[in-house]
PDB file of C-alpha atoms and ligand atoms in Angstrom:
ATOM      1  CA  MET A   1       0.000   0.000   0.000  1.00 49.00           C
ATOM      2  CA  SER A   2       1.993   3.019  -1.207  1.00 44.00           C
ATOM      3  CA  ASP A   3      -0.314   5.959  -2.021  1.00 55.00           C
ATOM      4  CA  THR A   4      -3.387   5.848   0.190  1.00 65.00           C
ATOM      5  CA  ASN A   5      -4.895   9.110  -1.109  1.00 67.00           C
ATOM      6  CA  GLN A   6      -6.454   7.384  -4.104  1.00 81.00           C
ATOM      7  CA  LEU A   7      -8.192   4.604  -2.214  1.00 90.00           C
ATOM      8  CA  ILE A   8     -11.849   3.775  -2.784  1.00 94.00           C
ATOM      9  CA  ARG A   9     -13.460   4.498   0.568  1.00 96.00           C
ATOM     10  CA  TYR A  10     -17.193   3.871   0.137  1.00 97.00           C
ATOM     11  CA  SER A  11     -18.992   0.783  -1.065  1.00 96.00           C
ATOM     12  CA  ILE A  12     -22.119  -1.326  -0.694  1.00 96.00           C
ATOM     13  CA  ILE A  13     -22.138  -4.996   0.234  1.00 95.00           C
ATOM     14  CA  THR A  14     -25.279  -6.643  -1.118  1.00 94.00           C
ATOM     15  CA  GLU A  15     -24.750 -10.293  -0.186  1.00 91.00           C
ATOM     16  CA  LYS A  16     -25.296 -12.241   3.044  1.00 92.00           C
ATOM     17  CA  ASN A  17     -25.360  -9.262   5.423  1.00 95.00           C
ATOM     18  CA  PRO A  18     -26.208  -6.217   3.264  1.00 96.00           C
ATOM     19  CA  ARG A  19     -24.608  -3.025   4.513  1.00 97.00           C
ATOM     20  CA  GLU A  20     -22.790   0.103   3.535  1.00 98.00           C
ATOM     21  CA  ILE A  21     -19.069   0.132   4.240  1.00 97.00           C
ATOM     22  CA  VAL A  22     -16.624   3.009   4.581  1.00 98.00           C
ATOM     23  CA  LEU A  23     -12.860   2.984   4.861  1.00 97.00           C
ATOM     24  CA  LEU A  24     -11.944   5.953   7.058  1.00 97.00           C
ATOM     25  CA  ARG A  25      -8.574   7.282   8.131  1.00 97.00           C
ATOM     26  CA  GLY A  26      -7.337   7.669  11.677  1.00 97.00           C
ATOM     27  CA  ASN A  27      -4.038   8.432  13.322  1.00 96.00           C
ATOM     28  CA  GLY A  28      -2.821   4.923  12.742  1.00 95.00           C
ATOM     29  CA  CYS A  29      -2.735   1.459  14.189  1.00 94.00           C
ATOM     30  CA  LYS A  30      -0.815   1.468  17.468  1.00 94.00           C
ATOM     31  CA  TRP A  31       0.179  -2.175  17.143  1.00 95.00           C
ATOM     32  CA  ARG A  32       1.589  -2.171  13.619  1.00 93.00           C
ATOM     33  CA  ARG A  33       3.440  -5.445  14.127  1.00 95.00           C
ATOM     34  CA  CYS A  34       1.246  -7.983  12.329  1.00 95.00           C
ATOM     35  CA  ARG A  35       3.686  -9.510   9.883  1.00 95.00           C
ATOM     36  CA  PHE A  36       1.190  -9.906   7.045  1.00 94.00           C
ATOM     37  CA  CYS A  37      -0.146  -6.333   7.132  1.00 93.00           C
ATOM     38  CA  ASP A  38       0.648  -3.211   5.165  1.00 88.00           C
ATOM     39  CA  TYR A  39      -2.809  -1.764   5.723  1.00 79.00           C
ATOM     40  CA  HIS A  40      -1.494   0.258   8.701  1.00 79.00           C
ATOM     41  CA  LEU A  41       0.171   2.641   6.216  1.00 85.00           C
ATOM     42  CA  ASP A  42      -3.237   4.310   5.717  1.00 90.00           C
ATOM     43  CA  PHE A  43      -2.998   6.920   8.480  1.00 94.00           C
ATOM     44  CA  ASN A  44      -2.334  10.605   9.063  1.00 95.00           C
ATOM     45  CA  LEU A  45      -1.299  12.279  12.291  1.00 96.00           C
ATOM     46  CA  ASN A  46      -3.234  15.433  11.400  1.00 97.00           C
ATOM     47  CA  SER A  47      -6.700  14.863  12.844  1.00 97.00           C
ATOM     48  CA  GLN A  48      -8.181  17.835  11.013  1.00 97.00           C
ATOM     49  CA  LEU A  49      -7.133  16.410   7.643  1.00 97.00           C
ATOM     50  CA  ASN A  50      -8.486  13.034   8.674  1.00 97.00           C
ATOM     51  CA  TYR A  51     -11.808  14.554   9.660  1.00 98.00           C
ATOM     52  CA  GLN A  52     -12.076  16.412   6.342  1.00 97.00           C
ATOM     53  CA  LEU A  53     -11.465  13.230   4.400  1.00 97.00           C
ATOM     54  CA  ASN A  54     -13.764  11.134   6.613  1.00 98.00           C
ATOM     55  CA  ALA A  55     -16.585  13.682   6.398  1.00 98.00           C
ATOM     56  CA  GLN A  56     -16.433  13.540   2.576  1.00 97.00           C
ATOM     57  CA  VAL A  57     -16.655   9.751   2.668  1.00 97.00           C
ATOM     58  CA  LEU A  58     -19.435   9.678   5.268  1.00 98.00           C
ATOM     59  CA  LYS A  59     -21.520  12.070   3.135  1.00 98.00           C
ATOM     60  CA  LYS A  60     -22.149   9.138   0.812  1.00 98.00           C
ATOM     61  CA  VAL A  61     -23.857   7.028   3.472  1.00 98.00           C
ATOM     62  CA  THR A  62     -27.595   6.714   2.797  1.00 98.00           C
ATOM     63  CA  GLY A  63     -28.685   4.307   5.532  1.00 98.00           C
ATOM     64  CA  GLN A  64     -30.413   2.112   2.924  1.00 98.00           C
ATOM     65  CA  PHE A  65     -29.674  -1.140   4.778  1.00 98.00           C
ATOM     66  CA  GLN A  66     -29.803   0.303   8.301  1.00 98.00           C
ATOM     67  CA  GLN A  67     -26.331  -1.155   8.726  1.00 98.00           C
ATOM     68  CA  LEU A  68     -22.972   0.590   8.417  1.00 98.00           C
ATOM     69  CA  GLU A  69     -19.518  -0.938   8.666  1.00 98.00           C
ATOM     70  CA  VAL A  70     -16.656   1.439   9.408  1.00 98.00           C
ATOM     71  CA  ILE A  71     -13.115   0.241   8.928  1.00 97.00           C
ATOM     72  CA  ASN A  72      -9.825   2.064   9.383  1.00 96.00           C
ATOM     73  CA  SER A  73      -6.328   0.752   9.798  1.00 91.00           C
ATOM     74  CA  GLY A  74      -6.185  -0.283  13.446  1.00 93.00           C
ATOM     75  CA  SER A  75      -9.016   0.283  15.912  1.00 97.00           C
ATOM     76  CA  PHE A  76     -12.023   2.615  15.967  1.00 98.00           C
ATOM     77  CA  SER A  77     -10.290   4.325  18.895  1.00 97.00           C
ATOM     78  CA  ASP A  78      -7.671   5.595  16.397  1.00 98.00           C
ATOM     79  CA  LEU A  79     -10.346   7.814  14.761  1.00 98.00           C
ATOM     80  CA  ASP A  80     -10.589  11.462  15.845  1.00 98.00           C
ATOM     81  CA  THR A  81     -13.417  12.588  18.110  1.00 98.00           C
ATOM     82  CA  ASP A  82     -15.125  14.714  15.424  1.00 98.00           C
ATOM     83  CA  THR A  83     -15.274  11.722  13.096  1.00 98.00           C
ATOM     84  CA  MET A  84     -16.690   9.554  15.879  1.00 98.00           C
ATOM     85  CA  LYS A  85     -19.371  12.142  16.603  1.00 98.00           C
ATOM     86  CA  LEU A  86     -20.234  12.431  12.917  1.00 98.00           C
ATOM     87  CA  ILE A  87     -20.592   8.651  12.592  1.00 98.00           C
ATOM     88  CA  LYS A  88     -22.994   8.596  15.530  1.00 98.00           C
ATOM     89  CA  ASP A  89     -24.999  11.554  14.182  1.00 98.00           C
ATOM     90  CA  ILE A  90     -25.293   9.935  10.743  1.00 98.00           C
ATOM     91  CA  CYS A  91     -26.479   6.673  12.291  1.00 98.00           C
ATOM     92  CA  VAL A  92     -29.183   8.541  14.196  1.00 98.00           C
ATOM     93  CA  GLN A  93     -30.220  10.686  11.198  1.00 98.00           C
ATOM     94  CA  LYS A  94     -30.277   7.791   8.731  1.00 98.00           C
ATOM     95  CA  HIS A  95     -31.875   5.285  11.120  1.00 98.00           C
ATOM     96  CA  ILE A  96     -28.869   2.980  11.080  1.00 98.00           C
ATOM     97  CA  LYS A  97     -29.429   0.322  13.720  1.00 98.00           C
ATOM     98  CA  TYR A  98     -26.228  -1.700  13.439  1.00 98.00           C
ATOM     99  CA  LEU A  99     -22.786  -0.131  13.383  1.00 98.00           C
ATOM    100  CA  TYR A 100     -19.736  -2.333  12.836  1.00 98.00           C
ATOM    101  CA  PHE A 101     -16.265  -1.305  13.960  1.00 98.00           C
ATOM    102  CA  GLU A 102     -12.922  -3.077  14.158  1.00 98.00           C
ATOM    103  CA  CYS A 103     -10.745  -3.143  17.245  1.00 98.00           C
ATOM    104  CA  HIS A 104      -7.326  -4.539  18.080  1.00 98.00           C
ATOM    105  CA  TRP A 105      -7.095  -6.581  21.262  1.00 98.00           C
ATOM    106  CA  MET A 106      -4.889  -3.947  22.911  1.00 97.00           C
ATOM    107  CA  ASP A 107      -7.765  -1.419  22.622  1.00 98.00           C
ATOM    108  CA  ARG A 108     -10.507  -3.712  23.898  1.00 98.00           C
ATOM    109  CA  HIS A 109     -11.151  -1.578  27.009  1.00 98.00           C
ATOM    110  CA  HIS A 110     -12.778   1.013  24.697  1.00 98.00           C
ATOM    111  CA  ILE A 111     -15.422  -1.443  23.471  1.00 98.00           C
ATOM    112  CA  LEU A 112     -17.914  -1.880  26.297  1.00 98.00           C
ATOM    113  CA  PRO A 113     -18.181   1.843  27.214  1.00 98.00           C
ATOM    114  CA  LEU A 114     -18.873   2.704  23.563  1.00 98.00           C
ATOM    115  CA  LYS A 115     -21.467  -0.079  23.257  1.00 98.00           C
ATOM    116  CA  GLU A 116     -23.263   1.311  26.297  1.00 98.00           C
ATOM    117  CA  LYS A 117     -23.072   4.876  25.009  1.00 97.00           C
ATOM    118  CA  LEU A 118     -24.408   4.049  21.530  1.00 98.00           C
ATOM    119  CA  LYS A 119     -27.171   1.880  22.928  1.00 98.00           C
ATOM    120  CA  THR A 120     -28.753   5.005  24.441  1.00 97.00           C
ATOM    121  CA  SER A 121     -29.083   6.333  20.848  1.00 96.00           C
ATOM    122  CA  GLY A 122     -30.657   3.098  19.596  1.00 97.00           C
ATOM    123  CA  ILE A 123     -27.471   1.897  17.870  1.00 98.00           C
ATOM    124  CA  SER A 124     -26.182  -1.632  18.354  1.00 98.00           C
ATOM    125  CA  LEU A 125     -22.386  -1.635  18.096  1.00 98.00           C
ATOM    126  CA  GLN A 126     -20.928  -4.845  16.679  1.00 98.00           C
ATOM    127  CA  ILE A 127     -17.195  -5.353  16.988  1.00 98.00           C
ATOM    128  CA  LYS A 128     -15.059  -7.289  14.536  1.00 98.00           C
ATOM    129  CA  GLY A 129     -11.774  -8.639  15.841  1.00 98.00           C
ATOM    130  CA  GLY A 130      -8.930  -9.722  13.613  1.00 97.00           C
ATOM    131  CA  VAL A 131      -8.113 -12.945  15.445  1.00 98.00           C
ATOM    132  CA  GLU A 132      -6.754 -14.621  12.253  1.00 98.00           C
ATOM    133  CA  THR A 133      -6.553 -18.059  13.944  1.00 98.00           C
ATOM    134  CA  PHE A 134      -7.469 -19.536  17.320  1.00 98.00           C
ATOM    135  CA  ASP A 135      -4.131 -21.378  17.428  1.00 98.00           C
ATOM    136  CA  LYS A 136      -2.349 -18.985  19.762  1.00 97.00           C
ATOM    137  CA  GLU A 137       1.147 -20.316  19.166  1.00 97.00           C
ATOM    138  CA  TYR A 138       0.843 -20.052  15.377  1.00 97.00           C
ATOM    139  CA  ARG A 139      -0.876 -16.690  15.628  1.00 98.00           C
ATOM    140  CA  GLU A 140       1.769 -15.130  17.803  1.00 97.00           C
ATOM    141  CA  THR A 141       4.890 -16.725  16.329  1.00 97.00           C
ATOM    142  CA  VAL A 142       3.964 -16.462  12.646  1.00 97.00           C
ATOM    143  CA  PHE A 143       1.581 -13.477  12.557  1.00 97.00           C
ATOM    144  CA  CYS A 144       2.748 -11.555  15.652  1.00 97.00           C
ATOM    145  CA  LYS A 145      -0.849 -10.518  16.244  1.00 97.00           C
ATOM    146  CA  GLY A 146      -0.591  -9.358  19.846  1.00 97.00           C
ATOM    147  CA  ILE A 147      -3.490 -11.325  21.352  1.00 98.00           C
ATOM    148  CA  ASP A 148      -2.500 -12.884  24.650  1.00 95.00           C
ATOM    149  CA  THR A 149      -5.351 -15.323  25.184  1.00 95.00           C
ATOM    150  CA  ASP A 150      -6.030 -18.718  23.665  1.00 92.00           C
ATOM    151  CA  ARG A 151      -9.604 -18.793  24.986  1.00 97.00           C
ATOM    152  CA  PRO A 152     -12.310 -18.010  22.437  1.00 98.00           C
ATOM    153  CA  GLN A 153     -14.667 -17.396  25.369  1.00 98.00           C
ATOM    154  CA  GLU A 154     -12.414 -14.548  26.473  1.00 98.00           C
ATOM    155  CA  LEU A 155     -12.323 -13.097  22.961  1.00 98.00           C
ATOM    156  CA  ALA A 156     -16.115 -13.364  22.756  1.00 98.00           C
ATOM    157  CA  LYS A 157     -16.485 -11.031  25.752  1.00 98.00           C
ATOM    158  CA  TYR A 158     -15.364  -8.223  23.431  1.00 98.00           C
ATOM    159  CA  TYR A 159     -15.802  -9.383  19.853  1.00 98.00           C
ATOM    160  CA  ASP A 160     -19.129 -10.144  18.145  1.00 98.00           C
ATOM    161  CA  GLN A 161     -17.451 -11.294  14.930  1.00 98.00           C
ATOM    162  CA  VAL A 162     -13.987 -12.487  14.012  1.00 98.00           C
ATOM    163  CA  CYS A 163     -11.786 -12.267  10.950  1.00 98.00           C
ATOM    164  CA  LEU A 164      -9.640 -15.265  10.048  1.00 98.00           C
ATOM    165  CA  LEU A 165      -6.654 -15.268   7.732  1.00 98.00           C
ATOM    166  CA  PHE A 166      -6.031 -18.352   5.588  1.00 98.00           C
ATOM    167  CA  GLY A 167      -3.587 -19.297   2.867  1.00 97.00           C
ATOM    168  CA  ILE A 168      -0.267 -19.228   4.669  1.00 97.00           C
ATOM    169  CA  THR A 169       2.421 -21.880   4.970  1.00 97.00           C
ATOM    170  CA  GLY A 170       1.854 -24.139   7.963  1.00 97.00           C
ATOM    171  CA  GLN A 171      -1.935 -24.011   7.787  1.00 98.00           C
ATOM    172  CA  THR A 172      -3.752 -27.230   6.942  1.00 98.00           C
ATOM    173  CA  GLN A 173      -7.257 -28.349   6.057  1.00 98.00           C
ATOM    174  CA  ASN A 174      -7.705 -29.349   9.709  1.00 98.00           C
ATOM    175  CA  SER A 175      -6.394 -26.112  11.147  1.00 98.00           C
ATOM    176  CA  MET A 176      -8.585 -23.996   8.843  1.00 98.00           C
ATOM    177  CA  GLU A 177     -11.692 -26.099   9.545  1.00 98.00           C
ATOM    178  CA  ASN A 178     -11.055 -25.938  13.280  1.00 98.00           C
ATOM    179  CA  ASP A 179     -10.744 -22.173  13.090  1.00 98.00           C
ATOM    180  CA  LEU A 180     -14.006 -21.885  11.180  1.00 98.00           C
ATOM    181  CA  LYS A 181     -15.861 -24.199  13.551  1.00 98.00           C
ATOM    182  CA  THR A 182     -14.575 -22.326  16.611  1.00 98.00           C
ATOM    183  CA  GLY A 183     -15.472 -19.017  14.993  1.00 98.00           C
ATOM    184  CA  LEU A 184     -19.030 -20.149  14.291  1.00 98.00           C
ATOM    185  CA  LYS A 185     -19.427 -21.623  17.761  1.00 98.00           C
ATOM    186  CA  TYR A 186     -18.496 -18.518  19.729  1.00 98.00           C
ATOM    187  CA  PHE A 187     -19.252 -15.576  17.424  1.00 98.00           C
ATOM    188  CA  ASN A 188     -22.187 -14.270  15.375  1.00 98.00           C
ATOM    189  CA  ARG A 189     -20.257 -14.171  12.132  1.00 98.00           C
ATOM    190  CA  VAL A 190     -16.912 -15.079  10.636  1.00 98.00           C
ATOM    191  CA  CYS A 191     -15.071 -13.259   7.890  1.00 97.00           C
ATOM    192  CA  VAL A 192     -12.368 -15.263   6.125  1.00 97.00           C
ATOM    193  CA  ASN A 193      -9.629 -13.341   4.344  1.00 96.00           C
ATOM    194  CA  LEU A 194      -7.398 -15.235   1.967  1.00 97.00           C
ATOM    195  CA  MET A 195      -3.797 -14.062   1.958  1.00 96.00           C
ATOM    196  CA  THR A 196      -2.888 -12.087  -1.134  1.00 94.00           C
ATOM    197  CA  GLU A 197       0.469 -10.746  -2.244  1.00 93.00           C
ATOM    198  CA  ASN A 198       1.345  -7.426  -0.606  1.00 91.00           C
ATOM    199  CA  SER A 199       4.498  -5.557   0.390  1.00 91.00           C
ATOM    200  CA  THR A 200       5.195  -7.709   3.488  1.00 93.00           C
ATOM    201  CA  ALA A 201       7.416 -10.776   3.744  1.00 91.00           C
ATOM    202  CA  ILE A 202       4.448 -13.093   4.373  1.00 95.00           C
ATOM    203  CA  LYS A 203       3.441 -14.617   1.067  1.00 95.00           C
ATOM    204  CA  PRO A 204       0.355 -16.555   0.057  1.00 97.00           C
ATOM    205  CA  ASP A 205       0.989 -20.303  -0.074  1.00 98.00           C
ATOM    206  CA  LYS A 206      -0.598 -21.617  -3.276  1.00 97.00           C
ATOM    207  CA  GLN A 207      -0.909 -25.138  -1.937  1.00 98.00           C
ATOM    208  CA  VAL A 208      -2.729 -24.032   1.218  1.00 98.00           C
ATOM    209  CA  LEU A 209      -4.973 -21.786  -0.863  1.00 97.00           C
ATOM    210  CA  SER A 210      -5.905 -24.632  -3.172  1.00 97.00           C
ATOM    211  CA  ILE A 211      -6.657 -26.916  -0.196  1.00 98.00           C
ATOM    212  CA  PHE A 212      -8.988 -24.183   1.053  1.00 98.00           C
ATOM    213  CA  MET A 213     -10.680 -23.733  -2.326  1.00 97.00           C
ATOM    214  CA  ASP A 214     -11.079 -27.487  -2.928  1.00 97.00           C
ATOM    215  CA  THR A 215     -12.178 -28.669   0.499  1.00 97.00           C
ATOM    216  CA  ILE A 216     -13.436 -25.811   2.663  1.00 97.00           C
ATOM    217  CA  TYR A 217     -14.813 -23.168   0.306  1.00 97.00           C
ATOM    218  CA  PRO A 218     -17.530 -25.472  -1.128  1.00 97.00           C
ATOM    219  CA  LYS A 219     -18.746 -26.293   2.404  1.00 97.00           C
ATOM    220  CA  TYR A 220     -18.956 -22.723   3.662  1.00 97.00           C
ATOM    221  CA  SER A 221     -19.485 -20.503   0.624  1.00 95.00           C
ATOM    222  CA  GLU A 222     -23.280 -20.548   1.029  1.00 96.00           C
ATOM    223  CA  ASN A 223     -23.220 -20.250   4.817  1.00 97.00           C
ATOM    224  CA  PRO A 224     -24.953 -16.936   5.612  1.00 97.00           C
ATOM    225  CA  LYS A 225     -22.727 -16.441   8.663  1.00 97.00           C
ATOM    226  CA  VAL A 226     -19.455 -16.817   6.779  1.00 98.00           C
ATOM    227  CA  GLU A 227     -18.113 -14.117   4.478  1.00 97.00           C
ATOM    228  CA  ILE A 228     -15.141 -15.145   2.362  1.00 96.00           C
ATOM    229  CA  LEU A 229     -12.916 -12.523   0.773  1.00 93.00           C
ATOM    230  CA  LEU A 230     -10.907 -14.107  -2.002  1.00 90.00           C
ATOM    231  CA  ASN A 231      -9.247 -10.684  -2.419  1.00 86.00           C
ATOM    232  CA  ASN A 232      -8.947  -8.150   0.353  1.00 80.00           C
ATOM    233  CA  THR A 233     -10.727  -5.572  -1.807  1.00 83.00           C
ATOM    234  CA  ASP A 234     -13.828  -7.774  -2.290  1.00 83.00           C
ATOM    235  CA  PHE A 235     -15.929  -5.538  -0.032  1.00 83.00           C
ATOM    236  CA  GLY A 236     -15.345  -2.787  -2.603  1.00 83.00           C
ATOM    237  CA  VAL A 237     -13.111  -0.540  -0.494  1.00 89.00           C
ATOM    238  CA  GLY A 238      -9.326  -0.356  -0.297  1.00 83.00           C
ATOM    239  CA  GLY A 239      -8.726  -0.656  -4.041  1.00 81.00           C
ATOM    240  CA  LYS A 240      -7.467   2.258  -6.110  1.00 74.00           C
ATOM    241  CA  ASN A 241      -9.703   4.718  -7.955  1.00 69.00           C
ATOM    242  CA  GLU A 242      -8.928   4.383 -11.656  1.00 56.00           C
TER     243      GLU A 242
HETATM  244  S1  LIG B 301      -3.771  -4.575  14.036  1.00 62.94           S
HETATM  245 FE1  LIG B 301      -4.639  -4.457  11.947  1.00 62.94          FE
HETATM  246  S2  LIG B 301      -3.827  -2.572  11.036  1.00 62.94           S
HETATM  247 FE2  LIG B 301      -2.590  -3.036  12.879  1.00 62.94          FE
HETATM  248  S3  LIG B 301      -0.813  -4.155  12.094  1.00 62.94           S
HETATM  249 FE3  LIG B 301      -2.353  -5.681  12.724  1.00 62.94          FE
HETATM  250  S4  LIG B 301      -3.602  -6.130  10.887  1.00 62.94           S
HETATM  251 FE4  LIG B 301      -2.437  -4.220  10.514  1.00 62.94          FE
END
């Protein structure tokens, strides 16, 4: 991810869980150590510039599905306070009932207070956590994700949904199936991202990807609780404007 100014930042997801989605910009992921990620390069330390950009993007939100997903590199707590207020105001004005945010484990203490606060405005906050795998040893040695628990029950105290990352050397049919089953057991929804080539040293493993496509994809592709992103721009945001 080199030039983030040209990114597509608004889109509509029409399948499985229809919603609008926006890619906003904050002051940056505070973890920044996940070895597979170059998404954290989308940040700016100037909160006024971020707000200007975010306000332009949020203008496009119509509320047509009563659901809005907001993503930014890192956690929602990396967004400036004016942007946060604008998101809440738009949800109220456009009758958006479900708001989805992402949050890194290190910022989890922000989740419950915000859920309580938004509930008073009739907004249900749903948090997506990038857990990537429930195998703690693999997650922390290979991905360096920064999640210090191996208990899905503990993760489920904060996260309503999880993202999993598949297609990397060392993963197997069993490990991927176990991750999916655990995800579906403890969380409302699971979003599977398949590793694609980016500027990091972690590369997609073609063999693992074809095991996924041959054995797991057919079983879960129609599952309404499982979203599968074959490319990380499949939700329509994050790609470049032509
Ligand atoms: S927490 Fe998210 S944005 Fe930050 S380094 Fe990890 S994957 Fe990237």
